[in-house]
mmCIF file with all atom_site columns, C-alpha atoms in Angstrom:
data_model
loop_
_atom_site.group_PDB
_atom_site.id
_atom_site.type_symbol
_atom_site.label_atom_id
_atom_site.label_alt_id
_atom_site.label_comp_id
_atom_site.label_asym_id
_atom_site.label_entity_id
_atom_site.label_seq_id
_atom_site.pdbx_PDB_ins_code
_atom_site.Cartn_x
_atom_site.Cartn_y
_atom_site.Cartn_z
_atom_site.occupancy
_atom_site.B_iso_or_equiv
_atom_site.pdbx_formal_charge
_atom_site.auth_seq_id
_atom_site.auth_comp_id
_atom_site.auth_asym_id
_atom_site.auth_atom_id
_atom_site.pdbx_PDB_model_num
ATOM 1   C CA . GLU A 1 1   ? -49.748 15.324 20.431 1.00 0.00 ? 782 GLU A CA 1
ATOM 2   C CA . ALA A 1 2   ? -49.154 14.352 24.047 1.00 0.00 ? 783 ALA A CA 1
ATOM 3   C CA . GLY A 1 3   ? -46.596 14.479 26.015 1.00 0.00 ? 784 GLY A CA 1
ATOM 4   C CA . VAL A 1 4   ? -44.940 11.584 28.626 1.00 0.00 ? 785 VAL A CA 1
ATOM 5   C CA . THR A 1 5   ? -47.568 11.582 31.511 1.00 0.00 ? 786 THR A CA 1
ATOM 6   C CA . GLN A 1 6   ? -46.945 9.672  34.711 1.00 0.00 ? 787 GLN A CA 1
ATOM 7   C CA . PHE A 1 7   ? -49.245 8.764  37.616 1.00 0.00 ? 788 PHE A CA 1
ATOM 8   C CA . PRO A 1 8   ? -49.648 9.328  40.217 1.00 0.00 ? 789 PRO A CA 1
ATOM 9   C CA . SER A 1 9   ? -48.701 12.500 40.408 1.00 0.00 ? 790 SER A CA 1
ATOM 10  C CA . HIS A 1 10  ? -47.907 12.563 44.269 1.00 0.00 ? 791 HIS A CA 1
ATOM 11  C CA . SER A 1 11  ? -47.431 9.197  46.471 1.00 0.00 ? 792 SER A CA 1
ATOM 12  C CA . VAL A 1 12  ? -47.385 9.573  50.343 1.00 0.00 ? 793 VAL A CA 1
ATOM 13  C CA . ILE A 1 13  ? -46.288 5.623  52.143 1.00 0.00 ? 794 ILE A CA 1
ATOM 14  C CA . GLU A 1 14  ? -45.452 4.166  54.580 1.00 0.00 ? 795 GLU A CA 1
ATOM 15  C CA . LYS A 1 15  ? -41.647 2.285  55.329 1.00 0.00 ? 796 LYS A CA 1
ATOM 16  C CA . GLY A 1 16  ? -42.706 -1.231 53.745 1.00 0.00 ? 797 GLY A CA 1
ATOM 17  C CA . GLN A 1 17  ? -45.347 -0.930 51.681 1.00 0.00 ? 798 GLN A CA 1
ATOM 18  C CA . THR A 1 18  ? -44.987 -1.182 47.985 1.00 0.00 ? 799 THR A CA 1
ATOM 19  C CA . VAL A 1 19  ? -45.791 1.731  45.201 1.00 0.00 ? 800 VAL A CA 1
ATOM 20  C CA . THR A 1 20  ? -46.053 1.230  42.403 1.00 0.00 ? 801 THR A CA 1
ATOM 21  C CA . LEU A 1 21  ? -44.974 4.198  38.887 1.00 0.00 ? 802 LEU A CA 1
ATOM 22  C CA . ARG A 1 22  ? -46.671 4.219  36.090 1.00 0.00 ? 803 ARG A CA 1
ATOM 23  C CA . CYS A 1 23  ? -45.345 6.246  32.685 1.00 0.00 ? 804 CYS A CA 1
ATOM 24  C CA . ASP A 1 24  ? -46.902 6.411  29.526 1.00 0.00 ? 805 ASP A CA 1
ATOM 25  C CA . PRO A 1 25  ? -44.375 7.654  26.798 1.00 0.00 ? 806 PRO A CA 1
ATOM 26  C CA . ILE A 1 26  ? -44.950 9.567  23.949 1.00 0.00 ? 807 ILE A CA 1
ATOM 27  C CA . SER A 1 27  ? -46.675 7.210  21.282 1.00 0.00 ? 808 SER A CA 1
ATOM 28  C CA . GLY A 1 28  ? -44.182 5.778  19.111 1.00 0.00 ? 809 GLY A CA 1
ATOM 29  C CA . HIS A 1 29  ? -41.426 5.982  21.221 1.00 0.00 ? 810 HIS A CA 1
ATOM 30  C CA . ASP A 1 30  ? -39.210 3.331  21.495 1.00 0.00 ? 811 ASP A CA 1
ATOM 31  C CA . ASN A 1 31  ? -36.899 4.097  24.221 1.00 0.00 ? 812 ASN A CA 1
ATOM 32  C CA . LEU A 1 32  ? -37.927 4.854  27.690 1.00 0.00 ? 813 LEU A CA 1
ATOM 33  C CA . TYR A 1 33  ? -36.075 6.172  30.555 1.00 0.00 ? 814 TYR A CA 1
ATOM 34  C CA . TRP A 1 34  ? -36.436 6.263  34.414 1.00 0.00 ? 815 TRP A CA 1
ATOM 35  C CA . TYR A 1 35  ? -34.476 8.544  36.432 1.00 0.00 ? 816 TYR A CA 1
ATOM 36  C CA . ARG A 1 36  ? -34.855 9.424  39.840 1.00 0.00 ? 817 ARG A CA 1
ATOM 37  C CA . ARG A 1 37  ? -33.955 12.867 42.267 1.00 0.00 ? 818 ARG A CA 1
ATOM 38  C CA . VAL A 1 38  ? -33.362 13.002 45.760 1.00 0.00 ? 819 VAL A CA 1
ATOM 39  C CA . MET A 1 39  ? -33.173 15.611 47.391 1.00 0.00 ? 820 MET A CA 1
ATOM 40  C CA . GLY A 1 40  ? -30.283 17.868 47.011 1.00 0.00 ? 821 GLY A CA 1
ATOM 41  C CA . LYS A 1 41  ? -28.750 16.096 44.453 1.00 0.00 ? 822 LYS A CA 1
ATOM 42  C CA . GLU A 1 42  ? -28.795 15.757 40.790 1.00 0.00 ? 823 GLU A CA 1
ATOM 43  C CA . ILE A 1 43  ? -31.166 13.673 39.150 1.00 0.00 ? 824 ILE A CA 1
ATOM 44  C CA . LYS A 1 44  ? -29.996 10.007 38.586 1.00 0.00 ? 825 LYS A CA 1
ATOM 45  C CA . PHE A 1 45  ? -30.306 7.414  35.678 1.00 0.00 ? 826 PHE A CA 1
ATOM 46  C CA . LEU A 1 46  ? -32.287 4.502  36.479 1.00 0.00 ? 827 LEU A CA 1
ATOM 47  C CA . LEU A 1 47  ? -32.770 2.344  33.295 1.00 0.00 ? 828 LEU A CA 1
ATOM 48  C CA . HIS A 1 48  ? -33.684 2.539  29.948 1.00 0.00 ? 829 HIS A CA 1
ATOM 49  C CA . PHE A 1 49  ? -35.741 -0.002 27.744 1.00 0.00 ? 830 PHE A CA 1
ATOM 50  C CA . VAL A 1 50  ? -35.566 -1.066 23.970 1.00 0.00 ? 831 VAL A CA 1
ATOM 51  C CA . LYS A 1 51  ? -39.609 -1.427 23.771 1.00 0.00 ? 832 LYS A CA 1
ATOM 52  C CA . GLU A 1 52  ? -39.898 -4.254 25.953 1.00 0.00 ? 833 GLU A CA 1
ATOM 53  C CA . SER A 1 53  ? -36.062 -5.374 26.889 1.00 0.00 ? 834 SER A CA 1
ATOM 54  C CA . LYS A 1 54  ? -33.946 -3.604 28.983 1.00 0.00 ? 835 LYS A CA 1
ATOM 55  C CA . GLN A 1 55  ? -31.243 -1.641 27.674 1.00 0.00 ? 836 GLN A CA 1
ATOM 56  C CA . ASP A 1 56  ? -29.883 -0.913 30.729 1.00 0.00 ? 837 ASP A CA 1
ATOM 57  C CA . GLU A 1 57  ? -30.552 -0.980 33.716 1.00 0.00 ? 838 GLU A CA 1
ATOM 58  C CA . SER A 1 58  ? -27.033 -0.382 35.462 1.00 0.00 ? 839 SER A CA 1
ATOM 59  C CA . GLY A 1 59  ? -28.871 1.933  37.560 1.00 0.00 ? 840 GLY A CA 1
ATOM 60  C CA . MET A 1 60  ? -31.162 -0.074 39.583 1.00 0.00 ? 841 MET A CA 1
ATOM 61  C CA . PRO A 1 61  ? -30.263 0.485  43.109 1.00 0.00 ? 842 PRO A CA 1
ATOM 62  C CA . ASN A 1 62  ? -31.204 -2.901 44.548 1.00 0.00 ? 843 ASN A CA 1
ATOM 63  C CA . ASN A 1 63  ? -33.136 -5.840 43.695 1.00 0.00 ? 844 ASN A CA 1
ATOM 64  C CA . ARG A 1 64  ? -36.141 -3.604 45.550 1.00 0.00 ? 845 ARG A CA 1
ATOM 65  C CA . PHE A 1 65  ? -37.008 -1.899 42.677 1.00 0.00 ? 846 PHE A CA 1
ATOM 66  C CA . LEU A 1 66  ? -38.841 -3.775 39.354 1.00 0.00 ? 847 LEU A CA 1
ATOM 67  C CA . ALA A 1 67  ? -39.576 -2.330 36.265 1.00 0.00 ? 848 ALA A CA 1
ATOM 68  C CA . GLU A 1 68  ? -41.168 -4.217 33.546 1.00 0.00 ? 849 GLU A CA 1
ATOM 69  C CA . ARG A 1 69  ? -42.398 -2.311 30.046 1.00 0.00 ? 850 ARG A CA 1
ATOM 70  C CA . THR A 1 70  ? -45.182 -5.114 28.573 1.00 0.00 ? 851 THR A CA 1
ATOM 71  C CA . GLY A 1 71  ? -45.799 -4.688 25.564 1.00 0.00 ? 852 GLY A CA 1
ATOM 72  C CA . GLY A 1 72  ? -43.488 -1.941 24.663 1.00 0.00 ? 853 GLY A CA 1
ATOM 73  C CA . THR A 1 73  ? -45.750 0.771  25.875 1.00 0.00 ? 854 THR A CA 1
ATOM 74  C CA . TYR A 1 74  ? -46.636 1.761  29.343 1.00 0.00 ? 855 TYR A CA 1
ATOM 75  C CA . SER A 1 75  ? -43.925 1.240  31.687 1.00 0.00 ? 856 SER A CA 1
ATOM 76  C CA . THR A 1 76  ? -44.326 0.630  35.261 1.00 0.00 ? 857 THR A CA 1
ATOM 77  C CA . LEU A 1 77  ? -42.162 1.207  38.133 1.00 0.00 ? 858 LEU A CA 1
ATOM 78  C CA . LYS A 1 78  ? -42.476 -0.798 41.032 1.00 0.00 ? 859 LYS A CA 1
ATOM 79  C CA . VAL A 1 79  ? -41.146 -0.261 45.035 1.00 0.00 ? 860 VAL A CA 1
ATOM 80  C CA . GLN A 1 80  ? -41.487 -3.231 47.266 1.00 0.00 ? 861 GLN A CA 1
ATOM 81  C CA . PRO A 1 81  ? -40.830 -2.897 49.954 1.00 0.00 ? 862 PRO A CA 1
ATOM 82  C CA . ALA A 1 82  ? -40.118 0.945  49.735 1.00 0.00 ? 863 ALA A CA 1
ATOM 83  C CA . GLU A 1 83  ? -37.512 2.517  52.392 1.00 0.00 ? 864 GLU A CA 1
ATOM 84  C CA . LEU A 1 84  ? -36.985 5.986  53.384 1.00 0.00 ? 865 LEU A CA 1
ATOM 85  C CA . GLU A 1 85  ? -33.930 6.162  50.899 1.00 0.00 ? 866 GLU A CA 1
ATOM 86  C CA . ASP A 1 86  ? -36.162 5.864  48.645 1.00 0.00 ? 867 ASP A CA 1
ATOM 87  C CA . SER A 1 87  ? -37.839 8.789  48.730 1.00 0.00 ? 868 SER A CA 1
ATOM 88  C CA . GLY A 1 88  ? -37.921 11.910 45.692 1.00 0.00 ? 869 GLY A CA 1
ATOM 89  C CA . VAL A 1 89  ? -38.955 12.791 42.432 1.00 0.00 ? 870 VAL A CA 1
ATOM 90  C CA . TYR A 1 90  ? -39.585 10.071 39.631 1.00 0.00 ? 871 TYR A CA 1
ATOM 91  C CA . PHE A 1 91  ? -39.033 10.830 36.365 1.00 0.00 ? 872 PHE A CA 1
ATOM 92  C CA . CYS A 1 92  ? -39.894 9.371  33.008 1.00 0.00 ? 873 CYS A CA 1
ATOM 93  C CA . ALA A 1 93  ? -38.483 9.714  29.401 1.00 0.00 ? 874 ALA A CA 1
ATOM 94  C CA . SER A 1 94  ? -38.803 8.666  26.058 1.00 0.00 ? 875 SER A CA 1
ATOM 95  C CA . ARG A 1 95  ? -37.062 9.367  22.725 1.00 0.00 ? 876 ARG A CA 1
ATOM 96  C CA . SER A 1 96  ? -37.998 8.050  19.564 1.00 0.00 ? 877 SER A CA 1
ATOM 97  C CA . GLN A 1 97  ? -35.244 5.616  17.744 1.00 0.00 ? 878 GLN A CA 1
ATOM 98  C CA . GLY A 1 98  ? -34.666 8.003  14.882 1.00 0.00 ? 879 GLY A CA 1
ATOM 99  C CA . SER A 1 99  ? -31.843 10.134 14.494 1.00 0.00 ? 880 SER A CA 1
ATOM 100 C CA . GLY A 1 100 ? -29.110 11.183 16.739 1.00 0.00 ? 881 GLY A CA 1
ATOM 101 C CA . THR A 1 101 ? -29.701 14.766 16.781 1.00 0.00 ? 882 THR A CA 1
ATOM 102 C CA . ASP A 1 102 ? -33.367 13.950 18.691 1.00 0.00 ? 883 ASP A CA 1
ATOM 103 C CA . THR A 1 103 ? -33.588 13.975 22.528 1.00 0.00 ? 884 THR A CA 1
ATOM 104 C CA . GLN A 1 104 ? -35.288 12.439 25.289 1.00 0.00 ? 885 GLN A CA 1
ATOM 105 C CA . TYR A 1 105 ? -38.532 14.425 26.773 1.00 0.00 ? 886 TYR A CA 1
ATOM 106 C CA . PHE A 1 106 ? -39.839 13.713 29.795 1.00 0.00 ? 887 PHE A CA 1
ATOM 107 C CA . GLY A 1 107 ? -42.840 14.045 32.054 1.00 0.00 ? 888 GLY A CA 1
ATOM 108 C CA . PRO A 1 108 ? -43.264 15.849 35.585 1.00 0.00 ? 889 PRO A CA 1
ATOM 109 C CA . GLY A 1 109 ? -42.123 12.628 37.759 1.00 0.00 ? 890 GLY A CA 1
ATOM 110 C CA . THR A 1 110 ? -43.804 11.579 40.506 1.00 0.00 ? 891 THR A CA 1
ATOM 111 C CA . ARG A 1 111 ? -42.799 12.747 44.368 1.00 0.00 ? 892 ARG A CA 1
ATOM 112 C CA . LEU A 1 112 ? -42.801 9.834  46.007 1.00 0.00 ? 893 LEU A CA 1
ATOM 113 C CA . THR A 1 113 ? -42.349 10.058 50.387 1.00 0.00 ? 894 THR A CA 1
ATOM 114 C CA . VAL A 1 114 ? -41.566 7.041  52.226 1.00 0.00 ? 895 VAL A CA 1
ATOM 115 C CA . LEU A 1 115 ? -42.899 7.312  55.842 1.00 0.00 ? 896 LEU A CA 1
ATOM 116 C CA . GLN B 2 1   ? -15.458 12.353 40.978 1.00 0.00 ? 13  GLN B CA 1
ATOM 117 C CA . LYS B 2 2   ? -18.933 13.258 39.385 1.00 0.00 ? 14  LYS B CA 1
ATOM 118 C CA . GLU B 2 3   ? -19.230 12.736 36.214 1.00 0.00 ? 15  GLU B CA 1
ATOM 119 C CA . VAL B 2 4   ? -21.146 16.446 36.068 1.00 0.00 ? 16  VAL B CA 1
ATOM 120 C CA . GLU B 2 5   ? -20.446 19.118 38.619 1.00 0.00 ? 17  GLU B CA 1
ATOM 121 C CA . GLN B 2 6   ? -23.034 22.112 38.679 1.00 0.00 ? 18  GLN B CA 1
ATOM 122 C CA . ASP B 2 7   ? -22.913 24.535 41.109 1.00 0.00 ? 19  ASP B CA 1
ATOM 123 C CA . PRO B 2 8   ? -26.903 24.696 42.270 1.00 0.00 ? 20  PRO B CA 1
ATOM 124 C CA . GLY B 2 9   ? -26.985 28.578 43.362 1.00 0.00 ? 21  GLY B CA 1
ATOM 125 C CA . PRO B 2 10  ? -29.280 30.005 43.614 1.00 0.00 ? 22  PRO B CA 1
ATOM 126 C CA . LEU B 2 11  ? -28.445 32.670 41.891 1.00 0.00 ? 23  LEU B CA 1
ATOM 127 C CA . SER B 2 12  ? -30.617 35.686 41.773 1.00 0.00 ? 24  SER B CA 1
ATOM 128 C CA . VAL B 2 13  ? -30.239 38.449 39.401 1.00 0.00 ? 25  VAL B CA 1
ATOM 129 C CA . PRO B 2 14  ? -33.000 41.948 38.272 1.00 0.00 ? 26  PRO B CA 1
ATOM 130 C CA . GLU B 2 15  ? -34.376 41.669 35.021 1.00 0.00 ? 27  GLU B CA 1
ATOM 131 C CA . GLY B 2 16  ? -32.403 42.996 31.628 1.00 0.00 ? 28  GLY B CA 1
ATOM 132 C CA . ALA B 2 17  ? -29.386 41.452 33.542 1.00 0.00 ? 29  ALA B CA 1
ATOM 133 C CA . ILE B 2 18  ? -27.012 38.896 31.492 1.00 0.00 ? 30  ILE B CA 1
ATOM 134 C CA . VAL B 2 19  ? -26.815 35.159 33.103 1.00 0.00 ? 31  VAL B CA 1
ATOM 135 C CA . SER B 2 20  ? -23.710 32.734 32.880 1.00 0.00 ? 32  SER B CA 1
ATOM 136 C CA . LEU B 2 21  ? -24.537 28.920 34.051 1.00 0.00 ? 33  LEU B CA 1
ATOM 137 C CA . ASN B 2 22  ? -21.727 26.683 33.802 1.00 0.00 ? 34  ASN B CA 1
ATOM 138 C CA . CYS B 2 23  ? -21.312 22.828 34.045 1.00 0.00 ? 35  CYS B CA 1
ATOM 139 C CA . THR B 2 24  ? -17.549 20.526 33.913 1.00 0.00 ? 36  THR B CA 1
ATOM 140 C CA . TYR B 2 25  ? -17.905 17.485 32.984 1.00 0.00 ? 37  TYR B CA 1
ATOM 141 C CA . SER B 2 26  ? -15.082 14.603 33.788 1.00 0.00 ? 38  SER B CA 1
ATOM 142 C CA . ASN B 2 27  ? -15.087 11.908 30.778 1.00 0.00 ? 39  ASN B CA 1
ATOM 143 C CA . SER B 2 28  ? -13.635 12.910 27.577 1.00 0.00 ? 40  SER B CA 1
ATOM 144 C CA . ALA B 2 29  ? -16.404 10.774 26.297 1.00 0.00 ? 41  ALA B CA 1
ATOM 145 C CA . PHE B 2 30  ? -18.968 12.852 26.188 1.00 0.00 ? 42  PHE B CA 1
ATOM 146 C CA . GLN B 2 31  ? -20.102 14.511 22.756 1.00 0.00 ? 43  GLN B CA 1
ATOM 147 C CA . TYR B 2 32  ? -22.978 16.216 23.096 1.00 0.00 ? 44  TYR B CA 1
ATOM 148 C CA . PHE B 2 33  ? -24.099 18.911 25.670 1.00 0.00 ? 45  PHE B CA 1
ATOM 149 C CA . MET B 2 34  ? -27.587 19.848 26.285 1.00 0.00 ? 46  MET B CA 1
ATOM 150 C CA . TRP B 2 35  ? -29.014 22.532 28.852 1.00 0.00 ? 47  TRP B CA 1
ATOM 151 C CA . TYR B 2 36  ? -32.371 21.639 30.190 1.00 0.00 ? 48  TYR B CA 1
ATOM 152 C CA . ARG B 2 37  ? -34.917 24.020 31.923 1.00 0.00 ? 49  ARG B CA 1
ATOM 153 C CA . GLN B 2 38  ? -37.337 23.236 34.816 1.00 0.00 ? 50  GLN B CA 1
ATOM 154 C CA . TYR B 2 39  ? -39.243 24.889 36.194 1.00 0.00 ? 51  TYR B CA 1
ATOM 155 C CA . SER B 2 40  ? -41.068 24.069 39.871 1.00 0.00 ? 52  SER B CA 1
ATOM 156 C CA . ARG B 2 41  ? -43.545 20.625 39.669 1.00 0.00 ? 53  ARG B CA 1
ATOM 157 C CA . LYS B 2 42  ? -42.846 20.281 36.113 1.00 0.00 ? 54  LYS B CA 1
ATOM 158 C CA . GLY B 2 43  ? -40.011 18.043 34.872 1.00 0.00 ? 55  GLY B CA 1
ATOM 159 C CA . PRO B 2 44  ? -37.544 19.213 32.768 1.00 0.00 ? 56  PRO B CA 1
ATOM 160 C CA . GLU B 2 45  ? -37.189 20.199 28.917 1.00 0.00 ? 57  GLU B CA 1
ATOM 161 C CA . LEU B 2 46  ? -34.566 20.590 26.671 1.00 0.00 ? 58  LEU B CA 1
ATOM 162 C CA . LEU B 2 47  ? -33.820 24.292 25.653 1.00 0.00 ? 59  LEU B CA 1
ATOM 163 C CA . MET B 2 48  ? -30.646 24.047 24.081 1.00 0.00 ? 60  MET B CA 1
ATOM 164 C CA . TYR B 2 49  ? -28.354 21.314 23.115 1.00 0.00 ? 61  TYR B CA 1
ATOM 165 C CA . THR B 2 50  ? -24.762 21.280 20.924 1.00 0.00 ? 62  THR B CA 1
ATOM 166 C CA . TYR B 2 51  ? -22.036 18.759 19.417 1.00 0.00 ? 63  TYR B CA 1
ATOM 167 C CA . SER B 2 52  ? -18.728 19.036 19.993 1.00 0.00 ? 64  SER B CA 1
ATOM 168 C CA . SER B 2 53  ? -16.928 22.808 20.307 1.00 0.00 ? 65  SER B CA 1
ATOM 169 C CA . GLY B 2 54  ? -17.807 25.449 19.845 1.00 0.00 ? 66  GLY B CA 1
ATOM 170 C CA . ASN B 2 55  ? -20.861 27.744 20.299 1.00 0.00 ? 67  ASN B CA 1
ATOM 171 C CA . LYS B 2 56  ? -24.766 27.890 19.156 1.00 0.00 ? 68  LYS B CA 1
ATOM 172 C CA . GLU B 2 57  ? -27.192 30.565 19.860 1.00 0.00 ? 69  GLU B CA 1
ATOM 173 C CA . ASP B 2 58  ? -30.886 30.716 19.957 1.00 0.00 ? 70  ASP B CA 1
ATOM 174 C CA . GLY B 2 59  ? -33.057 34.412 20.814 1.00 0.00 ? 71  GLY B CA 1
ATOM 175 C CA . ARG B 2 60  ? -31.584 34.876 24.422 1.00 0.00 ? 72  ARG B CA 1
ATOM 176 C CA . PHE B 2 61  ? -29.529 31.926 24.537 1.00 0.00 ? 73  PHE B CA 1
ATOM 177 C CA . THR B 2 62  ? -26.132 31.168 23.675 1.00 0.00 ? 74  THR B CA 1
ATOM 178 C CA . ALA B 2 63  ? -24.775 27.691 25.088 1.00 0.00 ? 75  ALA B CA 1
ATOM 179 C CA . GLN B 2 64  ? -20.867 27.317 24.501 1.00 0.00 ? 76  GLN B CA 1
ATOM 180 C CA . VAL B 2 65  ? -18.632 24.323 25.243 1.00 0.00 ? 77  VAL B CA 1
ATOM 181 C CA . ASP B 2 66  ? -14.693 24.439 25.303 1.00 0.00 ? 78  ASP B CA 1
ATOM 182 C CA . LYS B 2 67  ? -14.076 20.703 25.034 1.00 0.00 ? 79  LYS B CA 1
ATOM 183 C CA . SER B 2 68  ? -10.329 21.364 25.899 1.00 0.00 ? 80  SER B CA 1
ATOM 184 C CA . SER B 2 69  ? -11.289 22.627 29.519 1.00 0.00 ? 81  SER B CA 1
ATOM 185 C CA . LYS B 2 70  ? -13.784 20.410 30.290 1.00 0.00 ? 82  LYS B CA 1
ATOM 186 C CA . TYR B 2 71  ? -16.311 22.904 30.295 1.00 0.00 ? 83  TYR B CA 1
ATOM 187 C CA . ILE B 2 72  ? -19.910 24.209 29.295 1.00 0.00 ? 84  ILE B CA 1
ATOM 188 C CA . SER B 2 73  ? -21.994 27.459 29.793 1.00 0.00 ? 85  SER B CA 1
ATOM 189 C CA . LEU B 2 74  ? -25.538 28.562 28.995 1.00 0.00 ? 86  LEU B CA 1
ATOM 190 C CA . PHE B 2 75  ? -25.768 32.774 28.741 1.00 0.00 ? 87  PHE B CA 1
ATOM 191 C CA . ILE B 2 76  ? -29.077 33.898 29.021 1.00 0.00 ? 88  ILE B CA 1
ATOM 192 C CA . ARG B 2 77  ? -29.140 37.578 27.653 1.00 0.00 ? 89  ARG B CA 1
ATOM 193 C CA . ASP B 2 78  ? -31.942 40.268 28.425 1.00 0.00 ? 90  ASP B CA 1
ATOM 194 C CA . SER B 2 79  ? -33.137 38.350 31.462 1.00 0.00 ? 91  SER B CA 1
ATOM 195 C CA . GLN B 2 80  ? -37.194 38.157 32.357 1.00 0.00 ? 92  GLN B CA 1
ATOM 196 C CA . PRO B 2 81  ? -38.453 36.648 35.711 1.00 0.00 ? 93  PRO B CA 1
ATOM 197 C CA . SER B 2 82  ? -40.234 34.067 33.241 1.00 0.00 ? 94  SER B CA 1
ATOM 198 C CA . ASP B 2 83  ? -37.121 32.403 33.019 1.00 0.00 ? 95  ASP B CA 1
ATOM 199 C CA . SER B 2 84  ? -37.192 31.691 36.535 1.00 0.00 ? 96  SER B CA 1
ATOM 200 C CA . ALA B 2 85  ? -36.529 28.112 36.388 1.00 0.00 ? 97  ALA B CA 1
ATOM 201 C CA . THR B 2 86  ? -33.685 25.618 37.305 1.00 0.00 ? 98  THR B CA 1
ATOM 202 C CA . TYR B 2 87  ? -31.277 25.278 34.726 1.00 0.00 ? 99  TYR B CA 1
ATOM 203 C CA . LEU B 2 88  ? -29.995 21.889 34.226 1.00 0.00 ? 100 LEU B CA 1
ATOM 204 C CA . CYS B 2 89  ? -26.740 20.019 32.207 1.00 0.00 ? 101 CYS B CA 1
ATOM 205 C CA . ALA B 2 90  ? -26.745 17.056 30.837 1.00 0.00 ? 102 ALA B CA 1
ATOM 206 C CA . MET B 2 91  ? -25.288 14.910 28.241 1.00 0.00 ? 103 MET B CA 1
ATOM 207 C CA . PRO B 2 92  ? -25.119 11.622 27.614 1.00 0.00 ? 104 PRO B CA 1
ATOM 208 C CA . ARG B 2 93  ? -21.949 9.414  27.091 1.00 0.00 ? 105 ARG B CA 1
ATOM 209 C CA . GLY B 2 94  ? -21.499 8.427  23.019 1.00 0.00 ? 106 GLY B CA 1
ATOM 210 C CA . SER B 2 95  ? -24.605 8.654  21.729 1.00 0.00 ? 107 SER B CA 1
ATOM 211 C CA . THR B 2 96  ? -28.238 10.877 22.241 1.00 0.00 ? 108 THR B CA 1
ATOM 212 C CA . LEU B 2 97  ? -29.647 7.031  23.080 1.00 0.00 ? 109 LEU B CA 1
ATOM 213 C CA . GLY B 2 98  ? -28.421 6.555  26.136 1.00 0.00 ? 110 GLY B CA 1
ATOM 214 C CA . ARG B 2 99  ? -28.563 7.514  29.678 1.00 0.00 ? 111 ARG B CA 1
ATOM 215 C CA . LEU B 2 100 ? -27.972 11.047 30.878 1.00 0.00 ? 112 LEU B CA 1
ATOM 216 C CA . TYR B 2 101 ? -25.526 12.758 33.156 1.00 0.00 ? 113 TYR B CA 1
ATOM 217 C CA . PHE B 2 102 ? -26.992 15.307 34.960 1.00 0.00 ? 114 PHE B CA 1
ATOM 218 C CA . GLY B 2 103 ? -25.709 18.241 36.847 1.00 0.00 ? 115 GLY B CA 1
ATOM 219 C CA . ARG B 2 104 ? -27.616 19.137 40.122 1.00 0.00 ? 116 ARG B CA 1
ATOM 220 C CA . GLY B 2 105 ? -29.270 22.297 37.681 1.00 0.00 ? 117 GLY B CA 1
ATOM 221 C CA . THR B 2 106 ? -28.726 26.095 38.896 1.00 0.00 ? 118 THR B CA 1
ATOM 222 C CA . GLN B 2 107 ? -31.165 27.815 40.397 1.00 0.00 ? 119 GLN B CA 1
ATOM 223 C CA . LEU B 2 108 ? -32.188 31.530 39.040 1.00 0.00 ? 120 LEU B CA 1
ATOM 224 C CA . THR B 2 109 ? -34.759 33.967 39.772 1.00 0.00 ? 121 THR B CA 1
ATOM 225 C CA . VAL B 2 110 ? -35.059 36.998 37.836 1.00 0.00 ? 122 VAL B CA 1
ATOM 226 C CA . TRP B 2 111 ? -37.289 39.067 39.799 1.00 0.00 ? 123 TRP B CA 1
ATOM 227 C CA . PRO B 2 112 ? -38.311 42.145 37.995 1.00 0.00 ? 124 PRO B CA 1
#
């Protein structure tokens, strides 16, 4: 079974440009999460989808960030316009809706650098 | 105050050493406690998780939770160079379906 995949693995853009990150969760996982790690800091939650609905978006830093999950499959996270402080590693995770003992499976991350 | 505190290290030990990694947390609502391992340029992968207080052992790894002190530990026995990675503690508030709160991670190097 394929794990969580993310694309691209790296992105280097200039301040003011737009970047779109993509996450493909494990097949059948209704729950999809976005997290971000800024250099030197802990991994921080951004938002949580259940199927195509946003369950919790309290971690989104501002309205320059837009997440979508059309059809409840893959998700995209768009940053527009990008700022220097948006640099970091963006992780996606997915989880089944099953038992309470299940956990979140993480993708390899997208490393975003804003110059 | 951060929800989860973890000393980032780095920690460097010889092969065969016993390693102790620790986190403290501030919120009594945390019931599940997880340890993730992250190799360089990879995503975090779940290593162990425990529910409530007590110990849990899995091979060379032991996870320990002391809810009275809000303190969790991960012990690695007979450490190997392949254990070199960043170890992150994480916990959801309430259900395991919810967001995870992470510590900063401790970078461990085990040298041969």
